[in-house]
mmCIF file of C-alpha atoms and ligand atoms in Angstrom:
data_model
loop_
_atom_site.group_PDB
_atom_site.id
_atom_site.type_symbol
_atom_site.label_atom_id
_atom_site.label_comp_id
_atom_site.label_asym_id
_atom_site.label_seq_id
_atom_site.Cartn_x
_atom_site.Cartn_y
_atom_site.Cartn_z
ATOM 1 C CA UNK K 1 162.563 200.317 209.652
ATOM 2 C CA UNK K 2 162.143 199.164 206.082
ATOM 3 C CA UNK K 3 159.184 197.369 204.508
ATOM 4 C CA UNK K 4 159.906 195.295 201.422
ATOM 5 C CA UNK K 5 156.807 195.242 199.273
ATOM 6 C CA UNK K 6 155.800 194.534 195.687
ATOM 7 C CA UNK K 7 153.219 196.506 193.698
ATOM 8 C CA UNK K 8 149.660 195.210 194.305
ATOM 9 C CA UNK K 9 150.956 192.191 196.247
ATOM 10 C CA UNK K 10 149.730 191.038 199.672
ATOM 11 C CA UNK K 11 152.297 193.379 201.227
ATOM 12 C CA UNK K 12 149.875 196.184 200.392
ATOM 13 C CA UNK K 13 148.048 195.826 203.726
ATOM 14 C CA UNK K 14 151.243 196.560 205.667
ATOM 15 C CA UNK K 15 151.901 199.524 203.385
ATOM 16 C CA UNK K 16 148.405 200.873 204.148
ATOM 17 C CA UNK K 17 148.928 200.436 207.915
ATOM 18 C CA UNK K 18 152.157 202.443 207.628
ATOM 19 C CA UNK K 19 150.223 205.237 205.886
ATOM 20 C CA UNK K 20 147.283 205.080 208.303
ATOM 21 C CA UNK K 21 149.567 205.435 211.327
ATOM 22 C CA UNK K 22 152.139 207.666 209.659
ATOM 23 C CA UNK K 23 154.890 205.308 210.782
ATOM 24 C CA UNK K 24 158.562 206.094 210.091
ATOM 25 C CA UNK K 25 159.009 203.098 207.793
ATOM 26 C CA UNK K 26 160.794 203.266 204.458
ATOM 27 C CA UNK K 27 158.829 201.310 201.825
ATOM 28 C CA UNK K 28 161.093 199.597 199.283
ATOM 29 C CA UNK K 29 159.439 198.091 196.223
ATOM 30 C CA UNK K 30 160.982 194.906 194.882
ATOM 31 C CA UNK K 31 160.462 192.658 191.883
ATOM 32 C CA UNK K 32 159.108 189.219 192.712
ATOM 33 C CA UNK K 33 160.367 185.963 191.211
ATOM 34 C CA UNK K 34 163.703 187.556 190.389
ATOM 35 C CA UNK K 35 166.771 185.973 191.990
ATOM 36 C CA UNK K 36 168.694 189.223 191.461
ATOM 37 C CA UNK K 37 166.217 191.232 193.528
ATOM 38 C CA UNK K 38 167.416 192.862 196.747
ATOM 39 C CA UNK K 39 164.589 191.002 198.457
ATOM 40 C CA UNK K 40 166.495 187.697 198.558
ATOM 41 C CA UNK K 41 169.179 189.125 200.814
ATOM 42 C CA UNK K 42 166.450 190.053 203.276
ATOM 43 C CA UNK K 43 164.073 187.111 202.929
ATOM 44 C CA UNK K 44 165.672 184.019 201.362
ATOM 45 C CA UNK K 45 162.166 182.798 200.483
ATOM 46 C CA UNK K 46 161.902 185.743 198.108
ATOM 47 C CA UNK K 47 158.520 186.756 199.469
ATOM 48 C CA UNK K 48 156.917 190.004 200.518
ATOM 49 C CA UNK K 49 156.069 191.447 202.935
ATOM 50 C CA UNK K 50 159.365 191.503 204.843
ATOM 51 C CA UNK K 51 159.978 194.091 207.546
ATOM 52 C CA UNK K 52 163.567 194.887 208.490
ATOM 53 C CA UNK K 53 163.838 196.438 211.929
ATOM 54 C CA UNK K 54 166.469 198.984 212.852
ATOM 55 C CA UNK K 55 168.579 196.315 214.614
ATOM 56 C CA UNK K 56 168.599 194.165 211.452
ATOM 57 C CA UNK K 57 165.971 191.660 212.594
ATOM 58 C CA UNK K 58 163.697 190.643 209.716
ATOM 59 C CA UNK K 59 160.035 189.808 210.263
ATOM 60 C CA UNK K 60 158.049 187.960 207.631
ATOM 61 C CA UNK K 61 154.381 186.905 207.321
ATOM 62 C CA UNK K 62 151.464 189.285 207.260
ATOM 63 C CA UNK K 63 150.036 187.676 210.386
ATOM 64 C CA UNK K 64 153.111 188.865 212.329
ATOM 65 C CA UNK K 65 153.877 192.131 210.538
ATOM 66 C CA UNK K 66 150.408 193.701 210.624
ATOM 67 C CA UNK K 67 149.965 193.365 214.433
ATOM 68 C CA UNK K 68 153.588 194.390 215.003
ATOM 69 C CA UNK K 69 153.113 197.630 213.047
ATOM 70 C CA UNK K 70 149.826 198.441 214.798
ATOM 71 C CA UNK K 71 151.344 197.839 218.232
ATOM 72 C CA UNK K 72 153.881 200.587 217.521
ATOM 73 C CA UNK K 73 150.990 202.955 218.279
ATOM 74 C CA UNK K 74 149.428 201.658 221.514
ATOM 75 C CA UNK K 75 145.688 202.244 221.666
ATOM 76 C CA UNK K 76 145.289 202.680 217.902
ATOM 77 C CA UNK K 77 141.786 201.953 216.625
ATOM 78 C CA UNK K 78 143.397 199.832 213.893
ATOM 79 C CA UNK K 79 143.868 197.072 216.463
ATOM 80 C CA UNK K 80 142.533 196.239 219.943
ATOM 81 C CA UNK K 81 143.974 195.767 223.438
ATOM 82 C CA UNK K 82 145.839 192.552 224.380
ATOM 83 C CA UNK K 83 143.444 190.002 225.853
ATOM 84 C CA UNK K 84 140.369 191.516 224.200
ATOM 85 C CA UNK K 85 137.931 189.513 222.100
ATOM 86 C CA UNK K 86 138.217 192.078 219.310
ATOM 87 C CA UNK K 87 141.957 191.543 219.105
ATOM 88 C CA UNK K 88 141.395 187.797 218.719
ATOM 89 C CA UNK K 89 138.714 188.427 216.075
ATOM 90 C CA UNK K 90 141.071 190.669 214.083
ATOM 91 C CA UNK K 91 143.799 188.017 214.282
ATOM 92 C CA UNK K 92 141.291 185.354 213.322
ATOM 93 C CA UNK K 93 140.372 187.145 210.079
ATOM 94 C CA UNK K 94 144.034 187.769 209.227
ATOM 95 C CA UNK K 95 144.829 184.079 209.700
ATOM 96 C CA UNK K 96 141.776 183.071 207.665
ATOM 97 C CA UNK K 97 142.681 185.382 204.784
ATOM 98 C CA UNK K 98 146.338 184.277 204.774
ATOM 99 C CA UNK K 99 145.537 180.566 204.782
ATOM 100 C CA UNK K 100 142.084 179.772 203.367
ATOM 101 C CA UNK K 101 141.955 182.610 200.893
ATOM 102 C CA UNK K 102 145.502 183.499 199.835
ATOM 103 C CA UNK K 103 147.499 180.269 200.119
ATOM 104 C CA UNK K 104 144.533 177.878 199.851
ATOM 105 C CA UNK K 105 142.724 179.186 196.806
ATOM 106 C CA UNK K 106 144.270 182.284 195.268
ATOM 107 C CA UNK K 107 147.753 180.859 194.897
ATOM 108 C CA UNK K 108 146.657 177.773 192.927
ATOM 109 C CA UNK K 109 144.279 179.958 190.894
ATOM 110 C CA UNK K 110 146.977 182.452 189.943
ATOM 111 C CA UNK K 111 149.950 180.107 189.782
ATOM 112 C CA UNK K 112 148.753 176.597 188.820
ATOM 113 C CA UNK K 113 152.273 175.735 187.605
ATOM 114 C CA UNK K 114 153.334 175.545 191.264
ATOM 115 C CA UNK K 115 150.948 172.627 191.714
ATOM 116 C CA UNK K 116 151.533 170.675 188.499
ATOM 117 C CA UNK K 117 154.319 170.744 185.931
ATOM 118 C CA UNK K 118 151.804 169.385 183.424
ATOM 119 C CA UNK K 119 150.430 172.416 181.552
ATOM 120 C CA UNK K 120 147.402 170.380 180.511
ATOM 121 C CA UNK K 121 146.386 170.183 184.172
ATOM 122 C CA UNK K 122 146.428 173.940 184.749
ATOM 123 C CA UNK K 123 142.898 174.719 183.549
ATOM 124 C CA UNK K 124 141.559 172.048 185.892
ATOM 125 C CA UNK K 125 143.518 173.430 188.821
ATOM 126 C CA UNK K 126 142.231 176.923 188.124
ATOM 127 C CA UNK K 127 138.649 175.732 187.845
ATOM 128 C CA UNK K 128 138.885 173.837 191.135
ATOM 129 C CA UNK K 129 140.579 176.815 192.770
ATOM 130 C CA UNK K 130 137.826 179.144 191.664
ATOM 131 C CA UNK K 131 135.341 176.940 193.506
ATOM 132 C CA UNK K 132 137.558 176.985 196.594
ATOM 133 C CA UNK K 133 137.981 180.739 196.246
ATOM 134 C CA UNK K 134 134.225 181.296 196.204
ATOM 135 C CA UNK K 135 133.784 179.066 199.247
ATOM 136 C CA UNK K 136 136.548 180.943 201.084
ATOM 137 C CA UNK K 137 135.026 184.314 200.203
ATOM 138 C CA UNK K 138 131.556 183.396 201.438
ATOM 139 C CA UNK K 139 132.132 184.062 205.189
ATOM 140 C CA UNK K 140 133.699 187.403 204.268
ATOM 141 C CA UNK K 141 130.797 188.322 201.992
ATOM 142 C CA UNK K 142 128.315 187.329 204.721
ATOM 143 C CA UNK K 143 130.073 189.470 207.288
ATOM 144 C CA UNK K 144 130.358 192.451 204.933
ATOM 145 C CA UNK K 145 126.733 192.251 203.810
ATOM 146 C CA UNK K 146 125.748 193.357 207.340
ATOM 147 C CA UNK K 147 128.765 195.342 208.471
ATOM 148 C CA UNK K 148 131.053 197.791 206.737
ATOM 149 C CA UNK K 149 134.191 196.338 208.324
ATOM 150 C CA UNK K 150 135.470 192.911 209.320
ATOM 151 C CA UNK K 151 135.508 193.596 213.080
ATOM 152 C CA UNK K 152 133.471 196.130 215.025
ATOM 153 C CA UNK K 153 132.435 199.233 213.154
ATOM 154 C CA UNK K 154 135.837 200.599 212.242
ATOM 155 C CA UNK K 155 138.722 200.032 209.841
ATOM 156 C CA UNK K 156 141.309 197.690 211.376
ATOM 157 C CA UNK K 157 144.479 195.977 210.237
ATOM 158 C CA UNK K 158 142.274 193.090 209.046
ATOM 159 C CA UNK K 159 140.587 195.491 206.609
ATOM 160 C CA UNK K 160 143.918 197.017 205.579
ATOM 161 C CA UNK K 161 144.964 193.476 204.624
ATOM 162 C CA UNK K 162 141.734 192.148 203.122
ATOM 163 C CA UNK K 163 140.853 195.264 201.132
ATOM 164 C CA UNK K 164 143.603 194.504 198.643
ATOM 165 C CA UNK K 165 142.238 190.983 198.096
ATOM 166 C CA UNK K 166 138.687 192.291 197.811
ATOM 167 C CA UNK K 167 139.702 194.027 194.602
ATOM 168 C CA UNK K 168 139.944 190.541 193.153
ATOM 169 C CA UNK K 169 136.194 190.440 192.854
ATOM 170 C CA UNK K 170 136.406 193.315 190.420
ATOM 171 C CA UNK K 171 139.416 191.909 188.600
ATOM 172 C CA UNK K 172 137.624 188.621 188.030
ATOM 173 C CA UNK K 173 134.509 190.487 186.938
ATOM 174 C CA UNK K 174 131.661 188.159 186.078
ATOM 175 C CA UNK K 175 133.221 185.212 187.897
ATOM 176 C CA UNK K 176 132.607 186.850 191.282
ATOM 177 C CA UNK K 177 129.730 189.171 190.405
ATOM 178 C CA UNK K 178 127.497 187.573 193.054
ATOM 179 C CA UNK K 179 129.768 188.932 195.800
ATOM 180 C CA UNK K 180 128.038 192.300 195.906
ATOM 181 C CA UNK K 181 129.110 193.292 199.431
ATOM 182 C CA UNK K 182 132.703 192.498 198.560
ATOM 183 C CA UNK K 183 132.557 194.752 195.524
ATOM 184 C CA UNK K 184 131.111 197.642 197.534
ATOM 185 C CA UNK K 185 133.687 197.107 200.284
ATOM 186 C CA UNK K 186 136.474 197.179 197.703
ATOM 187 C CA UNK K 187 135.255 200.492 196.319
ATOM 188 C CA UNK K 188 135.213 202.042 199.818
ATOM 189 C CA UNK K 189 138.702 200.669 200.442
ATOM 190 C CA UNK K 190 140.116 202.155 197.254
ATOM 191 C CA UNK K 191 138.630 205.549 198.141
ATOM 192 C CA UNK K 192 140.454 205.686 201.483
ATOM 193 C CA UNK K 193 143.210 208.325 201.647
ATOM 194 C CA UNK K 194 145.833 205.884 202.963
ATOM 195 C CA UNK K 195 145.038 203.404 200.183
ATOM 196 C CA UNK K 196 145.197 206.052 197.483
ATOM 197 C CA UNK K 197 148.530 207.331 198.808
ATOM 198 C CA UNK K 198 149.975 203.809 198.898
ATOM 199 C CA UNK K 199 148.625 203.002 195.415
ATOM 200 C CA UNK K 200 150.128 206.204 194.003
ATOM 201 C CA UNK K 201 153.497 205.461 195.617
ATOM 202 C CA UNK K 202 153.532 201.913 194.227
ATOM 203 C CA UNK K 203 152.541 203.098 190.762
ATOM 204 C CA UNK K 204 155.263 205.738 190.600
ATOM 205 C CA UNK K 205 158.284 203.890 191.964
ATOM 206 C CA UNK K 206 160.338 201.435 189.948
ATOM 207 C CA UNK K 207 160.894 198.175 191.900
ATOM 208 C CA UNK K 208 164.509 197.235 192.658
HETATM 209 N N1 GSH O 1 152.097 183.670 203.993
HETATM 210 C C1 GSH O 1 152.788 184.819 203.454
HETATM 211 C C2 GSH O 1 152.601 184.823 201.951
HETATM 212 C C3 GSH O 1 153.503 185.835 201.288
HETATM 213 C C4 GSH O 1 153.409 185.725 199.783
HETATM 214 O O1 GSH O 1 153.067 184.678 199.207
HETATM 215 N N2 GSH O 1 153.722 186.821 199.109
HETATM 216 C C5 GSH O 1 153.715 186.815 197.664
HETATM 217 C C6 GSH O 1 153.169 188.128 197.130
HETATM 218 S S1 GSH O 1 151.430 188.265 197.411
HETATM 219 C C7 GSH O 1 155.121 186.644 197.157
HETATM 220 O O2 GSH O 1 156.028 187.249 197.686
HETATM 221 N N3 GSH O 1 155.292 185.808 196.133
HETATM 222 C C8 GSH O 1 156.572 185.562 195.527
HETATM 223 C C9 GSH O 1 156.930 184.110 195.592
HETATM 224 O O3 GSH O 1 156.194 183.318 196.184
HETATM 225 O O4 GSH O 1 157.955 183.768 195.025
HETATM 226 C C10 GSH O 1 152.236 186.083 204.100
HETATM 227 O O5 GSH O 1 151.024 186.167 204.341
HETATM 228 O O6 GSH O 1 153.021 187.004 204.388
#
């Protein structure tokens, strides 16, 4: 299997799951927004993560790839049994992060040009997105203020995914300073062995 990922992108959660479970998956780093990148032959949308299976099938979307990887190790504490409430809660957070947080507020914040060709409108889009971002982060902050992890009392694929976004609070500094639990959670995430190994790998390799 081969995971197509980009440094520090939302594919990082899948990379961490691979490290946590020691899965036999080759991680290939690609350059985003580059039509010449090898990624386009795999995912015509040019987006990561993309997981190519041994039979050539390509899976896209974090909400599909993260559970698929975890299910390769039945009974792993990173996920929960089919039919369980915990499994639904883990999937619920992944869906929330992918839609409300990533696509709904972070994308317009980081890439306002996708939403208006008028450069004069970009500051307004970013300001509005920051408000949406804070609103989207609030349920996560509330959860993390009382619990160390998103579901139960252990690290799951939802944390593997969200931990990379949580670093945003530190990147944006003062803008998100009130999210104290998020900042602490991010520091714990970055200290995890799997995260450090994945970060080191992504820092050393040159994307293709
Ligand atoms: N809904 C997708 C979003 C994937 C996505 O937007 N990935 C970004 C990196 S964080 C990307 O590949 N961007 C390049 C582009 O949109 O051209 C998922 O959760 O897998």
